[in-house]
C-alpha atoms as a printed R data frame, in Angstrom:
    type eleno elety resid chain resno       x       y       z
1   ATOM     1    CA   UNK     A     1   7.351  64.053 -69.998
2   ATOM     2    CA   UNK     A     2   6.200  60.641 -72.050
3   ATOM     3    CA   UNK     A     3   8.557  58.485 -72.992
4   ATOM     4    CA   UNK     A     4   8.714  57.833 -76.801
5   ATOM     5    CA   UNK     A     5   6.296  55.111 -77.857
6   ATOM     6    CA   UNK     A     6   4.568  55.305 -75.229
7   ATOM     7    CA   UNK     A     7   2.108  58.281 -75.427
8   ATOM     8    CA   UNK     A     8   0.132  56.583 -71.938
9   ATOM     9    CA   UNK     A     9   3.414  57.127 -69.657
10  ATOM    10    CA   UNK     A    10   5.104  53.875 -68.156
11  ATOM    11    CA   UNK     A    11   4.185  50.590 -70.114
12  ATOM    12    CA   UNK     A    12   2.009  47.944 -67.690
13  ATOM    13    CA   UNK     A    13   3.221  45.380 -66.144
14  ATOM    14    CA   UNK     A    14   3.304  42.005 -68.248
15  ATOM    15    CA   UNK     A    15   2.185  39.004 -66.756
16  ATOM    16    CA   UNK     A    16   2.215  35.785 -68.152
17  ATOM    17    CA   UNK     A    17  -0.574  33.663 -68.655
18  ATOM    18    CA   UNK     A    18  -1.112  30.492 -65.873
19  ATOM    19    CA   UNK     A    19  -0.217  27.259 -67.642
20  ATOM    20    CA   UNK     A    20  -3.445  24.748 -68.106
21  ATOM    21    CA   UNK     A    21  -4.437  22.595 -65.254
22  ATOM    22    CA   UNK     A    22  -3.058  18.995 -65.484
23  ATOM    23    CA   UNK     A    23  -5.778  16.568 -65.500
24  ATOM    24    CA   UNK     A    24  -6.818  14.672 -62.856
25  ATOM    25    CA   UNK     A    25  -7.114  11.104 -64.688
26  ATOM    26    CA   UNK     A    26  -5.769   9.049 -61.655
27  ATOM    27    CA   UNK     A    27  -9.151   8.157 -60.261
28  ATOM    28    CA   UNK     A    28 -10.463   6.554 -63.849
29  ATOM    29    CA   UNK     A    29  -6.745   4.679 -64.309
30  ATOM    30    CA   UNK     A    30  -7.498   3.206 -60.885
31  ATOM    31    CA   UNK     A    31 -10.847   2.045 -61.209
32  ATOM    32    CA   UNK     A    32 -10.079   0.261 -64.270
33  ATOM    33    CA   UNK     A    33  -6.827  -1.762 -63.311
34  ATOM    34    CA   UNK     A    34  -9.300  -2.484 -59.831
35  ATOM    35    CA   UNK     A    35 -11.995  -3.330 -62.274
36  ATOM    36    CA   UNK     A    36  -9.627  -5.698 -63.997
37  ATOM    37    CA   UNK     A    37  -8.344  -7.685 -60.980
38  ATOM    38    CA   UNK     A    38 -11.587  -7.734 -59.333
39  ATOM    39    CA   UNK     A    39 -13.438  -9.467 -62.729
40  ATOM    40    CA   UNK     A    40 -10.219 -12.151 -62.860
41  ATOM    41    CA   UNK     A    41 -10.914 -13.071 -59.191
42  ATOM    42    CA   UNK     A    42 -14.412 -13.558 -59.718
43  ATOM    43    CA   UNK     A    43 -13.251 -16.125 -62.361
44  ATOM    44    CA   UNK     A    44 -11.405 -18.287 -59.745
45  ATOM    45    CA   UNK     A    45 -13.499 -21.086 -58.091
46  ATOM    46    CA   UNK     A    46 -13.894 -20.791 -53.902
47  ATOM    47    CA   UNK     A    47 -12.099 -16.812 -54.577
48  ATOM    48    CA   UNK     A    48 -14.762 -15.141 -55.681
49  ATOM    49    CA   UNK     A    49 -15.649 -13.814 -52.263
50  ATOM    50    CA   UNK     A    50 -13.004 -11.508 -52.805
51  ATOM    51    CA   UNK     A    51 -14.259 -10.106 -56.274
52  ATOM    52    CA   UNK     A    52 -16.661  -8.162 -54.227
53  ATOM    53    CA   UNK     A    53 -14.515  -5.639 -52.191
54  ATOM    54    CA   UNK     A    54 -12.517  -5.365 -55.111
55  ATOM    55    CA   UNK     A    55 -16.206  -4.115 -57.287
56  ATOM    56    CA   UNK     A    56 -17.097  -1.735 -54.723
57  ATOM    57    CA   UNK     A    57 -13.871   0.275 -54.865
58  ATOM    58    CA   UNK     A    58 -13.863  -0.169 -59.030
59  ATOM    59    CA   UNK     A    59 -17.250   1.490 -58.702
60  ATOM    60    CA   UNK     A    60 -16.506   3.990 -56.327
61  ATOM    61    CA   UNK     A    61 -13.320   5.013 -58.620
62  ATOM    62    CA   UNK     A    62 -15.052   4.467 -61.761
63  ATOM    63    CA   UNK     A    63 -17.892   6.985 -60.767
64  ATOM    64    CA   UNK     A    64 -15.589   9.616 -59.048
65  ATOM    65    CA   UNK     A    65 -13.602   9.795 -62.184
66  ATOM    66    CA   UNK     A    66 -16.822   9.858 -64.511
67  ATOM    67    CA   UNK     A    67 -17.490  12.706 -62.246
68  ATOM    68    CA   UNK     A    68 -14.578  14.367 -62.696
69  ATOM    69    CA   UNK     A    69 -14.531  14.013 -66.323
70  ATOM    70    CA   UNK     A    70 -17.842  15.376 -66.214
71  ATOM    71    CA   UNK     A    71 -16.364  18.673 -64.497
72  ATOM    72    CA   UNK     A    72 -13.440  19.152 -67.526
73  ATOM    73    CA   UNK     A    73 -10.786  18.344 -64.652
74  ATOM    74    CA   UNK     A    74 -10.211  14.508 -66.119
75  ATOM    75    CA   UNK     A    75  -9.819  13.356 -69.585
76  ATOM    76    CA   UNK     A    76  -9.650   9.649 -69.713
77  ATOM    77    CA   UNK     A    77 -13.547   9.207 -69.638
78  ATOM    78    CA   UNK     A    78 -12.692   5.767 -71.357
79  ATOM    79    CA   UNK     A    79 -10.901   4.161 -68.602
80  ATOM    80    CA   UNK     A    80 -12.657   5.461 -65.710
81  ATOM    81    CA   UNK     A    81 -16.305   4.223 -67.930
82  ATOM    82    CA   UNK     A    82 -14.562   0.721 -68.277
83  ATOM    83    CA   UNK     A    83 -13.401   0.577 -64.624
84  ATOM    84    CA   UNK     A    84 -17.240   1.145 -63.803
85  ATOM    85    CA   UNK     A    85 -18.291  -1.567 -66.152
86  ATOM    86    CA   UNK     A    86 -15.916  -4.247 -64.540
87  ATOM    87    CA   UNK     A    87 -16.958  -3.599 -60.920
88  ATOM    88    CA   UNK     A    88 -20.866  -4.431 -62.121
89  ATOM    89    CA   UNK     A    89 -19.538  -7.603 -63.526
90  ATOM    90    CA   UNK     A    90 -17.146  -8.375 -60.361
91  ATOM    91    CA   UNK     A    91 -19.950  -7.528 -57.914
92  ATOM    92    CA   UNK     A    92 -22.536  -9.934 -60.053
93  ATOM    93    CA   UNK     A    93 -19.408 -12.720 -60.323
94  ATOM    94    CA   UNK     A    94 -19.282 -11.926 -56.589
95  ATOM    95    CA   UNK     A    95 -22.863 -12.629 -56.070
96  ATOM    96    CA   UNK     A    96 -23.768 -15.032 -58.332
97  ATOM    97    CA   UNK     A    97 -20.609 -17.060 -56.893
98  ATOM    98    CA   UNK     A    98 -22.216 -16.917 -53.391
99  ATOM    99    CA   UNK     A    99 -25.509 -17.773 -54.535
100 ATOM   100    CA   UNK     A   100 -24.329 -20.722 -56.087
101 ATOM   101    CA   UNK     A   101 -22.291 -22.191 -52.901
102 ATOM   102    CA   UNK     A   102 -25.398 -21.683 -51.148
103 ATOM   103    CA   UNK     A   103 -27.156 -23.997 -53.554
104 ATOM   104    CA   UNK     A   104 -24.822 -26.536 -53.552
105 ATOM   105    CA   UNK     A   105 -24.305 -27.016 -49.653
106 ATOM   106    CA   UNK     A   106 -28.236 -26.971 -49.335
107 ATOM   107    CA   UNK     A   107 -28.622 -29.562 -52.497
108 ATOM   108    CA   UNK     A   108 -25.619 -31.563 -50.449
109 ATOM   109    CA   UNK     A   109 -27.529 -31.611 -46.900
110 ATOM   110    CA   UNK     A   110 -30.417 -32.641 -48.833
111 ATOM   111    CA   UNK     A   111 -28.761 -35.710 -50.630
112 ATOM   112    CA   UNK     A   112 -26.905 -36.587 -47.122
113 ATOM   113    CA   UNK     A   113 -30.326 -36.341 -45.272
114 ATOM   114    CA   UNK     A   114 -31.597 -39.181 -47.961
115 ATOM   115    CA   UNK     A   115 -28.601 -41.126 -47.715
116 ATOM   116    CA   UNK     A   116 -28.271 -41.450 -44.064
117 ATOM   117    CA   UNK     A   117 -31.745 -41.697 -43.362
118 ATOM   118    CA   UNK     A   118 -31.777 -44.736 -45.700
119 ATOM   119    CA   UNK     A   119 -28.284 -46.319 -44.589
120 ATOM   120    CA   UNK     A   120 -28.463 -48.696 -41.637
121 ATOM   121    CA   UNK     A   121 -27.170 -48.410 -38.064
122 ATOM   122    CA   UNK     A   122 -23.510 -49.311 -37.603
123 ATOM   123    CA   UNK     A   123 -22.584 -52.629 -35.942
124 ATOM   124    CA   UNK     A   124 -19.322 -53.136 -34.476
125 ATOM   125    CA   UNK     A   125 -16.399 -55.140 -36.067
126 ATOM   126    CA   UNK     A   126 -17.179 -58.813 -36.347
127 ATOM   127    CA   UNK     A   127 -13.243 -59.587 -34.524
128 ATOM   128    CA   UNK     A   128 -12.631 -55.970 -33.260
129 ATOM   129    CA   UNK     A   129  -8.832 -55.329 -31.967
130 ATOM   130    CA   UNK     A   130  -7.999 -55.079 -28.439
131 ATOM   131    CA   UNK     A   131  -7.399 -50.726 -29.026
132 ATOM   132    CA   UNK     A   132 -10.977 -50.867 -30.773
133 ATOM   133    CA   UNK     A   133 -14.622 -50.246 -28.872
134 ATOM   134    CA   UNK     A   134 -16.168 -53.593 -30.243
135 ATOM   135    CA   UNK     A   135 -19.900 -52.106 -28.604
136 ATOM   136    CA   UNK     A   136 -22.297 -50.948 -30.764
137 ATOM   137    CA   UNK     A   137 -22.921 -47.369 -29.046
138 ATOM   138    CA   UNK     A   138 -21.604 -44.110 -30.024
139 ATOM   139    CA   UNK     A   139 -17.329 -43.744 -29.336
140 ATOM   140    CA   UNK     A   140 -15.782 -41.022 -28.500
141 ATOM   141    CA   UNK     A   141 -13.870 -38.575 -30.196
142 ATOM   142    CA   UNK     A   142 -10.447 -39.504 -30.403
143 ATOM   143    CA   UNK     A   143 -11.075 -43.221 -30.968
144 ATOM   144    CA   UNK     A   144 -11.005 -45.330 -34.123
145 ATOM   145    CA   UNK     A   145 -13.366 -47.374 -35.749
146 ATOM   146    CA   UNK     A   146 -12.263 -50.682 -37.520
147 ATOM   147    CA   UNK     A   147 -14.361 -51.862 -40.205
148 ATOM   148    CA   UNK     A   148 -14.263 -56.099 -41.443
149 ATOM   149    CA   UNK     A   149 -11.579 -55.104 -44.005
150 ATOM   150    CA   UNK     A   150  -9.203 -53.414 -42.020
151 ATOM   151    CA   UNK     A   151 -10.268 -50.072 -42.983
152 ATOM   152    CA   UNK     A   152 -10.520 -47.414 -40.159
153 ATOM   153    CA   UNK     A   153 -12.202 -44.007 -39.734
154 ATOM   154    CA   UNK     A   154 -11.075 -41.408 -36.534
155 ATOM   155    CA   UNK     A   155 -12.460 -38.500 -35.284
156 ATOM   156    CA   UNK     A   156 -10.320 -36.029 -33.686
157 ATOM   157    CA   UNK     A   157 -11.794 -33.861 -31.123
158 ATOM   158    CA   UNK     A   158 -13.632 -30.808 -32.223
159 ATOM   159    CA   UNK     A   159 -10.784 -28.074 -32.578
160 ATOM   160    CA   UNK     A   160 -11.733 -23.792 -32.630
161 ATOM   161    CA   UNK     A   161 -11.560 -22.251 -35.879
162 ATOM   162    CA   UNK     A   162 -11.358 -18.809 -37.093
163 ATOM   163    CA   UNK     A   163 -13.117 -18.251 -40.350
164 ATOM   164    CA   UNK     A   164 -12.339 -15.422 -43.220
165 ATOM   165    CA   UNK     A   165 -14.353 -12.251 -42.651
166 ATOM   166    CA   UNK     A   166 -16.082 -13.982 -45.758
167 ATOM   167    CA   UNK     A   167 -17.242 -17.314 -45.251
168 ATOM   168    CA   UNK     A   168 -19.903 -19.395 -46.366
169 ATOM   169    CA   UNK     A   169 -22.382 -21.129 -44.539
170 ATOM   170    CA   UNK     A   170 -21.050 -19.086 -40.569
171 ATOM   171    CA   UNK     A   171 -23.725 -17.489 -39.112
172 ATOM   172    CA   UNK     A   172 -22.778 -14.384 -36.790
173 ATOM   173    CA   UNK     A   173 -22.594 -15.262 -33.207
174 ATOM   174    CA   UNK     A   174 -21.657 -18.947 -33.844
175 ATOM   175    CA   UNK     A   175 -19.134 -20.794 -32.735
176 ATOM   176    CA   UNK     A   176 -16.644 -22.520 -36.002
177 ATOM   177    CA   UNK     A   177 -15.752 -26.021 -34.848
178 ATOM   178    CA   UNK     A   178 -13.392 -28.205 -37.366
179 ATOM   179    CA   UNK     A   179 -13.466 -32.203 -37.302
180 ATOM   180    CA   UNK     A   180 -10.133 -33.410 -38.357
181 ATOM   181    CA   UNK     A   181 -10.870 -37.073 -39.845
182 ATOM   182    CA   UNK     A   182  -8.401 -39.551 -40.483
183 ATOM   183    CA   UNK     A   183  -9.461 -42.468 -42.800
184 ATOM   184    CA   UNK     A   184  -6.305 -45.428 -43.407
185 ATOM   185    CA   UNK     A   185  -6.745 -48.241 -45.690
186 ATOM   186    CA   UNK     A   186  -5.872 -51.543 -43.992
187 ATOM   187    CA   UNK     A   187  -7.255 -53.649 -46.482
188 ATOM   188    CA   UNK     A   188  -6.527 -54.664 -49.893
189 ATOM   189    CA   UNK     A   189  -8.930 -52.909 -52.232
190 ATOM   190    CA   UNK     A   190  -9.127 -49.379 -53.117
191 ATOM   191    CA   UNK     A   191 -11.961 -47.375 -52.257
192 ATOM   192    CA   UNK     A   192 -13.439 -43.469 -53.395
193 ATOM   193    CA   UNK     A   193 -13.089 -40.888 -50.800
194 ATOM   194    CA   UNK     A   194 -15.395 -38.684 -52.243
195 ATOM   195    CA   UNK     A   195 -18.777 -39.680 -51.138
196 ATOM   196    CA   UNK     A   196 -16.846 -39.181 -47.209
197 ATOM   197    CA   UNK     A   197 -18.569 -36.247 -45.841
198 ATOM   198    CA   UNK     A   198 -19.478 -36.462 -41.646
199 ATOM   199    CA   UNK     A   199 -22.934 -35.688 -40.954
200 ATOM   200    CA   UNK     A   200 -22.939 -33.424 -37.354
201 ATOM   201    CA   UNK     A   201 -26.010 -32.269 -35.330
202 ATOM   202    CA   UNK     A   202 -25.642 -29.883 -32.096
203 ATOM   203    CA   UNK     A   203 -27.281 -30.738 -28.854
204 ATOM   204    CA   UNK     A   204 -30.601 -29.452 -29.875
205 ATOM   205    CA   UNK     A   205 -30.396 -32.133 -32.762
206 ATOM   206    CA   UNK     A   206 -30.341 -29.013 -35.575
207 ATOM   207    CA   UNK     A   207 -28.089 -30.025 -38.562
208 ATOM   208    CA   UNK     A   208 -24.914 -27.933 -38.451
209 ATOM   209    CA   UNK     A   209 -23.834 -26.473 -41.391
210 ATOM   210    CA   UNK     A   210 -20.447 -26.750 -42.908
211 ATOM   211    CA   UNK     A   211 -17.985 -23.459 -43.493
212 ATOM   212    CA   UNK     A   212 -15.871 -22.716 -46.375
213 ATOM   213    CA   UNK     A   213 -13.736 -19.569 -46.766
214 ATOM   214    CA   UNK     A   214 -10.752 -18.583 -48.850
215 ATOM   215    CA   UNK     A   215  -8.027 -20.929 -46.116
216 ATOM   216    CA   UNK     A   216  -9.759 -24.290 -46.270
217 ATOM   217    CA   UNK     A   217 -11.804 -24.469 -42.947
218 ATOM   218    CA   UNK     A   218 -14.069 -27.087 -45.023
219 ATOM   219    CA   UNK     A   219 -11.373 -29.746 -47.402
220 ATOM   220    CA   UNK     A   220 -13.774 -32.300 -49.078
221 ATOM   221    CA   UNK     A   221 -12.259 -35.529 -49.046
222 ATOM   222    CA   UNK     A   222 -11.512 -36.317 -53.047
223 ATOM   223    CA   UNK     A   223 -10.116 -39.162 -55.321
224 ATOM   224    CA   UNK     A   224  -9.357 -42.547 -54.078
225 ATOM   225    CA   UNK     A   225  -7.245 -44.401 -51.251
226 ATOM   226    CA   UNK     A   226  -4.976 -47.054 -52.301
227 ATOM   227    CA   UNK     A   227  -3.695 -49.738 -49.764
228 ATOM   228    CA   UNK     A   228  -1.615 -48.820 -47.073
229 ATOM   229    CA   UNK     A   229  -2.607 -45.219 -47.124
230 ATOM   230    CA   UNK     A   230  -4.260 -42.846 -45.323
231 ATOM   231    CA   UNK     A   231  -6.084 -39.347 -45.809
232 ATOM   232    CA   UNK     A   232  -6.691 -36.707 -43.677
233 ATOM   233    CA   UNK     A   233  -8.967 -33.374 -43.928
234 ATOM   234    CA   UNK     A   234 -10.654 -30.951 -41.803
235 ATOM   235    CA   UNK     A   235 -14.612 -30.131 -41.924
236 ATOM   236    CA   UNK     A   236 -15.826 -26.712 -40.337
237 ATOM   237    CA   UNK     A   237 -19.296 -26.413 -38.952
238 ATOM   238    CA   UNK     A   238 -21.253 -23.148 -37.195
239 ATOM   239    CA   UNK     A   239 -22.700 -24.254 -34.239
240 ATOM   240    CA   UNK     A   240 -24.619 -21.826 -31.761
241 ATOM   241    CA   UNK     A   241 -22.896 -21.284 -28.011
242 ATOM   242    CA   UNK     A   242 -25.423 -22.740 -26.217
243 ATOM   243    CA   UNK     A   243 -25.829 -26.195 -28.655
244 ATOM   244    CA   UNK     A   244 -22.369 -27.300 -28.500
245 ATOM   245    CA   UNK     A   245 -22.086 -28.568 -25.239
246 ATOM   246    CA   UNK     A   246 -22.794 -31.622 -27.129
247 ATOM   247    CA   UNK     A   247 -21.697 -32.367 -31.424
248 ATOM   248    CA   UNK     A   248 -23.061 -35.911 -32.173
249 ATOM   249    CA   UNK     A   249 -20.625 -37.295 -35.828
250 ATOM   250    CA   UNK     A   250 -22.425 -39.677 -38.634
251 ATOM   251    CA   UNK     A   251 -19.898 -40.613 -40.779
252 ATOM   252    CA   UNK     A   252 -18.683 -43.862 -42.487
253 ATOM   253    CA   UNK     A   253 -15.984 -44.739 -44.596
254 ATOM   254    CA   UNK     A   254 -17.879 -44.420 -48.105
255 ATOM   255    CA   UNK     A   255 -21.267 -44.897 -48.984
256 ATOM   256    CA   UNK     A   256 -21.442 -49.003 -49.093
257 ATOM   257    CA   UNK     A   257 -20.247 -48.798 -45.620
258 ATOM   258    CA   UNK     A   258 -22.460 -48.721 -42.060
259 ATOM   259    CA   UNK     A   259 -22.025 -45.189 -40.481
260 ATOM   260    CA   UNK     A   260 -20.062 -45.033 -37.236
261 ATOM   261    CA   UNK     A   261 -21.487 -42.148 -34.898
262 ATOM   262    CA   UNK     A   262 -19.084 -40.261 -32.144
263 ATOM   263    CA   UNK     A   263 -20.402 -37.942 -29.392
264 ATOM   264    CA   UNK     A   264 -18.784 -35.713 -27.442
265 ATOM   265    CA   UNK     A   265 -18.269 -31.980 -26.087
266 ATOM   266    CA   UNK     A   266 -18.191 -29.593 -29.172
267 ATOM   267    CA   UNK     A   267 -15.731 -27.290 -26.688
């Protein structure tokens, strides 16, 4: 016997319909805001380093979500697209920024090769005191030089370093050394720091390169010294194992000045 209104028998079972898939718009959001950060870095002097993991992920996310847009399963095609864009610009801010230290520390050895190739030898203090070498040959890390005015330079003895996973001017396999010097004005003028950078060569006599990464191993010296003050920095240089069983120093108080030279054990 059928049921009324339904000449068939039973009615079928009613099922109702699966609710639309949410989309999957993380991956786009992510490569943007990466995208973002990563292009602001790039912006920021001696950071820039840092712009370039930061591109490689915004590209990575930036494709995967072009990808997924591709498949229907994301919808903000927009963000993910823009996220891509940034991490092309980061990774060229990231490059170009690299490129142009590079330059600069190879324009820099080339003006300090001039400069102390044309500077003459360093002669000791006309009335040296007692704690001061008055002899002419190299001193030893450690000890201070006293110039006619008062003005001294030291040399502290070379000290490990461990550079940034990024870092500028360390070659693999090298050892990082950093210099702490220690210039005090005695006398009665002031003088600019900035023309202060030591000149260092290994035991083989190669010119060691200085190191700068996003924590300072390399501090240029900068502005000027008044009376009665003192400055203090650290310079970074990549040295092979086997040449720094001896680092020979050039360095003088500024440019106008004879260069002092210190030897000693790099470690």
């Amino acid at each position: 016997m059928t049921l009324p209104g339904y000449p068939h028998g039973h009615p079928g079972a009613y099922y109702p319909p699966y609710p639309p898939a949410q989309p999957r718009n993380g991956m786009g959001t992510a490569a943007m805001i990466v995208g973002i950060c990563g292009a602001v870095i790039g912006l920021v002097p001696f950071l820039f380093f840092l712009s370039g993991p930061l591109a490689l992920v915004a590209l990575g996310l930036g494709i995967a979500g072009l990808v997924l847009v591709r498949r229907g399963r994301a919808t903000n095609k927009g963000m993910a697209l823009t996220g891509t864009i940034l991490g092309g610009v980061a990774l060229l801010m990231a490059v170009g920024g690299l490129l142009f230290i590079l330059f600069m520390i190879d324009k820099g050895d080339e003006e300090n090769g001039d400069l102390y190739e044309d500077r003459p030898p360093a002669a000791g203090p006309a009335e040296p005191s007692p704690s001061v070498s008055a002899a002419p040959k190299p001193m030893k890390f450690g000890e201070t030089y006293t110039y006619e005015d008062g003005v001294t330079v030291t040399v502290d003895k070379p000290e490990p370093y461990e550079p940034d996973q990024v870092a500028v001017g360390h070659k693999d396999g090298n050892l990082a050394l950093q210099l702490k010097v220690t210039i005090v004005n005695n006398g009665k003028d002031t003088f600019d720091l900035r023309a202060h950078v030591p000149y260092v060569r290994d035991a083989e006599g190669a010119r060691a390169p200085e190191i700068f990464d996003g924590h300072g191993a390399t501090r240029v010296f900068s502005g000027k010294l008044l009376p009665g003050k003192q400055a203090t920095t650290g310079f970074t240089y990549s040295v092979p194992p086997g040449a720094a069983k001896e680092l020979q120093v050039e360095t003088g108080a500024s440019n106008d000045r004879a260069d002092v030279m210190w030897i000693g054990p790099g470690r």
